[in-house]
Coordinates of N, CA and C in Angstrom, one line a residue:
V5 N 133.1 144.1 147.7 CA 132.2 144.3 146.6 C 132.6 145.1 145.5
A6 N 133.4 146.3 145.9 CA 133.9 147.1 144.9 C 134.9 146.3 144.0
A7 N 135.5 145.2 144.5 CA 136.5 144.6 143.6 C 135.7 143.8 142.5
R8 N 134.5 143.5 142.6 CA 133.7 142.7 141.7 C 133.4 143.6 140.5
A9 N 133.4 144.9 140.6 CA 133.1 145.7 139.4 C 134.1 145.7 138.2
K10 N 133.5 145.5 137.2 CA 134.3 145.6 135.8 C 133.9 146.6 134.9
N11 N 134.7 146.9 133.8 CA 134.4 147.9 132.9 C 133.1 147.6 132.2
G12 N 132.2 148.6 132.1 CA 131.0 148.6 131.3 C 129.9 148.1 132.4
D13 N 130.1 147.8 133.6 CA 128.9 147.4 134.6 C 128.1 148.6 134.7
V14 N 126.9 148.3 134.9 CA 125.8 149.0 135.4 C 125.4 148.5 136.8
I15 N 125.7 149.3 137.8 CA 125.5 148.7 139.2 C 124.4 149.5 139.9
G16 N 123.5 148.7 140.5 CA 122.5 149.3 141.4 C 123.1 149.5 142.8
V17 N 123.0 150.8 143.1 CA 123.6 151.3 144.3 C 122.6 151.6 145.5
G18 N 122.6 150.8 146.5 CA 121.6 150.9 147.6 C 122.0 152.2 148.3
S19 N 121.2 152.4 149.4 CA 121.5 153.7 150.3 C 122.0 153.2 151.6
G20 N 122.5 154.2 152.3 CA 122.9 154.0 153.6 C 124.4 154.1 153.9
S21 N 124.9 153.9 155.2 CA 126.3 154.1 155.4 C 127.2 153.1 154.8
T22 N 126.8 151.9 154.8 CA 127.6 150.8 154.1 C 127.6 150.9 152.6
S23 N 126.6 151.4 152.1 CA 126.5 151.6 150.6 C 127.5 152.8 150.2
Y24 N 127.5 153.8 151.2 CA 128.3 155.0 151.0 C 129.8 154.5 150.9
L25 N 130.2 153.7 151.9 CA 131.5 153.3 151.9 C 131.9 152.4 150.6
T26 N 131.0 151.7 150.1 CA 131.2 151.0 148.9 C 131.4 151.9 147.8
V27 N 130.6 152.9 147.6 CA 130.7 153.9 146.6 C 132.0 154.6 146.6
V28 N 132.5 154.9 147.8 CA 133.8 155.5 147.9 C 135.0 154.5 147.4
A29 N 134.7 153.3 147.8 CA 135.7 152.3 147.2 C 135.7 152.2 145.7
L30 N 134.5 152.3 145.2 CA 134.3 152.2 143.6 C 134.8 153.5 143.2
G31 N 134.7 154.5 143.8 CA 135.2 155.9 143.2 C 136.7 155.8 143.3
E32 N 137.4 155.2 144.3 CA 138.8 155.1 144.2 C 139.4 154.3 143.1
R33 N 138.5 153.2 142.7 CA 138.9 152.3 141.5 C 138.8 153.1 140.3
V34 N 137.6 154.0 140.1 CA 137.5 154.9 139.0 C 138.7 155.8 138.8
K35 N 139.1 156.4 139.9 CA 140.2 157.4 140.0 C 141.5 156.7 139.6
N36 N 141.8 155.6 140.4 CA 143.1 155.1 140.3 C 143.4 154.1 139.2
E37 N 142.4 153.4 138.7 CA 142.3 152.3 137.7 C 141.7 152.7 136.3
G38 N 141.0 153.8 136.3 CA 140.3 154.1 135.1 C 139.1 153.3 134.9
L39 N 138.5 152.7 136.0 CA 137.4 151.8 135.9 C 136.1 152.6 135.3
R40 N 135.5 152.1 134.4 CA 134.3 152.7 133.6 C 133.0 152.0 134.1
I41 N 132.3 152.6 135.0 CA 131.0 151.9 135.4 C 129.9 153.0 135.4
T42 N 128.6 152.5 135.4 CA 127.6 153.5 135.6 C 126.8 153.0 136.8
A43 N 126.3 154.0 137.6 CA 125.5 153.6 138.8 C 124.1 153.9 138.6
I44 N 123.2 153.0 139.3 CA 121.8 153.4 139.4 C 121.6 153.7 140.9
P45 N 121.6 154.9 141.4 CA 121.7 155.2 142.8 C 120.1 155.2 143.2
T46 N 120.0 154.7 144.5 CA 118.6 154.7 145.0 C 118.2 155.8 145.9
S47 N 119.1 156.8 146.1 CA 118.8 158.1 146.8 C 119.5 159.2 146.3
A48 N 119.0 160.5 146.7 CA 119.7 161.6 146.2 C 121.1 161.7 146.7
E49 N 121.3 161.1 148.0 CA 122.6 161.2 148.7 C 123.5 160.6 148.1
L50 N 123.2 159.3 147.6 CA 124.2 158.4 147.0 C 124.4 158.9 145.5
A51 N 123.4 159.5 144.9 CA 123.7 160.2 143.6 C 124.7 161.2 143.7
L52 N 124.6 162.0 144.7 CA 125.7 163.1 144.9 C 127.0 162.4 145.1
T53 N 127.0 161.5 146.1 CA 128.3 160.7 146.4 C 128.9 160.1 145.0
C54 N 128.1 159.5 144.2 CA 128.7 159.1 142.9 C 129.1 160.3 142.1
A55 N 128.5 161.3 142.0 CA 129.0 162.5 141.2 C 130.3 162.9 141.8
A56 N 130.5 163.0 143.1 CA 131.8 163.5 143.7 C 132.9 162.7 143.4
Y57 N 132.7 161.3 143.1 CA 133.7 160.3 142.9 C 133.8 160.1 141.5
G58 N 133.1 160.9 140.6 CA 133.3 160.7 139.0 C 132.6 159.5 138.6
I59 N 131.6 158.8 139.2 CA 130.8 157.8 138.8 C 129.5 158.3 138.2
P60 N 129.4 158.1 136.8 CA 128.1 158.5 136.1 C 127.0 157.7 136.5
T61 N 125.8 158.3 136.6 CA 124.6 157.7 137.0 C 123.5 157.6 135.9
T62 N 122.7 156.8 136.1 CA 121.4 156.6 135.2 C 120.3 156.2 136.1
T63 N 119.2 155.9 135.4 CA 117.9 155.5 136.2 C 117.5 154.1 135.6
L64 N 116.5 153.6 136.4 CA 116.0 152.3 135.9 C 115.1 152.5 134.7
L65 N 114.7 153.6 134.4 CA 114.0 154.0 133.0 C 115.0 153.7 131.9
A66 N 116.2 154.1 132.2 CA 117.1 154.1 131.1 C 118.0 152.8 131.0
A67 N 118.2 152.1 132.0 CA 119.1 151.0 132.2 C 118.6 150.0 133.1
R68 N 119.2 148.7 133.0 CA 119.0 147.7 134.0 C 120.4 147.4 134.6
P69 N 120.4 147.0 135.9 CA 121.6 146.8 136.6 C 122.1 145.4 136.1
D70 N 123.4 145.3 135.9 CA 124.2 144.0 135.8 C 124.2 143.3 137.2
W71 N 124.4 144.1 138.3 CA 124.2 143.5 139.6 C 124.0 144.8 140.5
A72 N 123.7 144.6 141.8 CA 123.5 145.6 142.7 C 124.0 145.4 144.0
F73 N 124.2 146.3 144.8 CA 124.5 146.2 146.3 C 123.7 147.0 147.1
D74 N 123.6 146.6 148.3 CA 122.8 147.4 149.3 C 123.3 147.0 150.7
G75 N 122.9 147.9 151.7 CA 123.3 147.3 153.1 C 122.1 146.8 153.7
A76 N 122.4 146.3 155.0 CA 121.3 145.8 155.8 C 121.4 146.6 157.0
D77 N 120.2 146.8 157.8 CA 120.3 147.4 159.1 C 120.8 146.6 160.2
E78 N 120.5 145.2 160.2 CA 120.9 144.3 161.0 C 121.3 143.0 160.4
V79 N 122.2 142.3 160.9 CA 122.5 140.9 160.4 C 122.8 139.9 161.6
D80 N 122.3 138.7 161.6 CA 122.8 137.9 162.8 C 123.7 136.9 162.4
A81 N 124.1 136.0 163.3 CA 125.2 135.0 162.9 C 124.6 134.0 161.8
N82 N 123.2 133.9 161.7 CA 122.8 133.0 160.7 C 122.5 133.7 159.4
R83 N 123.0 134.9 159.3 CA 122.9 135.8 158.1 C 121.4 136.2 157.8
R84 N 120.6 136.2 158.8 CA 119.3 136.7 158.6 C 119.4 138.3 158.6
L85 N 118.8 138.9 157.8 CA 118.9 140.4 157.7 C 117.6 141.1 158.0
V86 N 117.8 142.3 158.5 CA 116.7 143.3 158.7 C 117.0 144.5 157.9
K87 N 116.0 144.8 156.9 CA 116.2 146.0 156.2 C 114.8 146.9 156.5
G88 N 114.9 148.1 156.2 CA 113.8 149.0 156.1 C 113.7 150.1 157.1
R89 N 114.8 150.5 157.5 CA 114.8 151.7 158.4 C 115.0 153.0 157.7
G90 N 115.3 152.8 156.3 CA 115.6 154.1 155.6 C 114.5 154.5 154.8
G91 N 114.7 155.7 154.3 CA 113.6 156.3 153.4 C 113.7 156.0 151.8
A92 N 114.6 155.3 151.6 CA 114.8 154.9 150.1 C 114.3 153.4 149.9
M93 N 113.6 152.8 150.8 CA 113.2 151.4 150.7 C 112.6 151.0 149.3
L94 N 111.6 151.7 148.9 CA 111.0 151.4 147.7 C 111.9 151.5 146.5
Q95 N 112.7 152.5 146.4 CA 113.7 152.5 145.3 C 114.6 151.4 145.5
E96 N 115.1 151.0 146.7 CA 116.0 149.9 146.8 C 115.4 148.7 146.4
K97 N 114.1 148.3 146.7 CA 113.4 147.2 146.2 C 113.4 147.0 144.7
L98 N 113.2 148.2 144.2 CA 112.9 148.3 142.6 C 114.3 147.8 141.9
V99 N 115.3 148.5 142.4 CA 116.6 148.2 141.9 C 117.0 146.7 142.1
I100 N 116.8 146.3 143.4 CA 117.1 144.9 143.7 C 116.3 143.9 142.8
A101 N 115.2 144.1 142.6 CA 114.2 143.3 141.8 C 114.6 143.4 140.4
S102 N 115.2 144.4 139.9 CA 115.7 144.5 138.5 C 117.0 144.0 138.3
S103 N 117.7 143.5 139.3 CA 119.0 143.0 139.3 C 119.2 141.5 139.3
P104 N 120.0 140.9 138.4 CA 120.1 139.4 138.5 C 120.9 138.9 139.8
L105 N 121.8 139.9 140.4 CA 122.5 139.5 141.5 C 122.5 140.8 142.4
T106 N 122.3 140.6 143.7 CA 122.4 141.6 144.7 C 123.4 141.2 145.9
C107 N 124.4 142.0 146.0 CA 125.3 141.7 147.2 C 124.9 142.6 148.4
I108 N 124.9 142.0 149.6 CA 124.5 142.8 150.8 C 125.7 143.1 151.5
V109 N 126.1 144.4 151.7 CA 127.2 144.9 152.5 C 127.0 145.3 153.9
V110 N 127.7 144.7 154.8 CA 127.5 145.0 156.2 C 128.8 145.3 156.8
D111 N 128.8 146.1 157.9 CA 130.2 146.1 158.6 C 129.8 145.7 160.0
R112 N 130.7 145.6 160.9 CA 130.6 145.0 162.3 C 129.5 145.8 163.1
S113 N 129.3 147.1 162.8 CA 128.2 147.7 163.5 C 126.8 147.3 163.3
K114 N 126.6 146.5 162.3 CA 125.3 146.0 161.8 C 125.1 144.6 162.4
R115 N 126.1 143.9 163.0 CA 126.0 142.7 163.6 C 125.2 142.7 164.9
V116 N 124.2 141.8 165.0 CA 123.4 141.7 166.3 C 123.3 140.2 166.7
A117 N 123.0 139.9 168.0 CA 122.9 138.7 168.4 C 121.5 138.0 168.1
R118 N 120.5 139.0 168.1 CA 119.2 138.5 167.7 C 118.4 139.5 166.9

């Protein structure tokens, strides 16, 4: 997902462990490639992570995302997702609803049989 970012993108940033890893990857691109992006984080934790990696942030009041990413709590083999165990759910829904494209990021720990 971090490879999709291009200069000038405003990106909605979901919350949670896989979103954190994606912000780290974006931060590496900012540092190593001079990528210029702005994030709309959905939690204070991810806002701090963005700041630590030199990614400027904004809000939905000031900008709309070009695209967004978020994690899922569980995903099965049919790509059915479960979301909603986190405290940032409302903010995540607002950012996703404001975005024309949302990418869902999961790692192996999120895969379930059912």
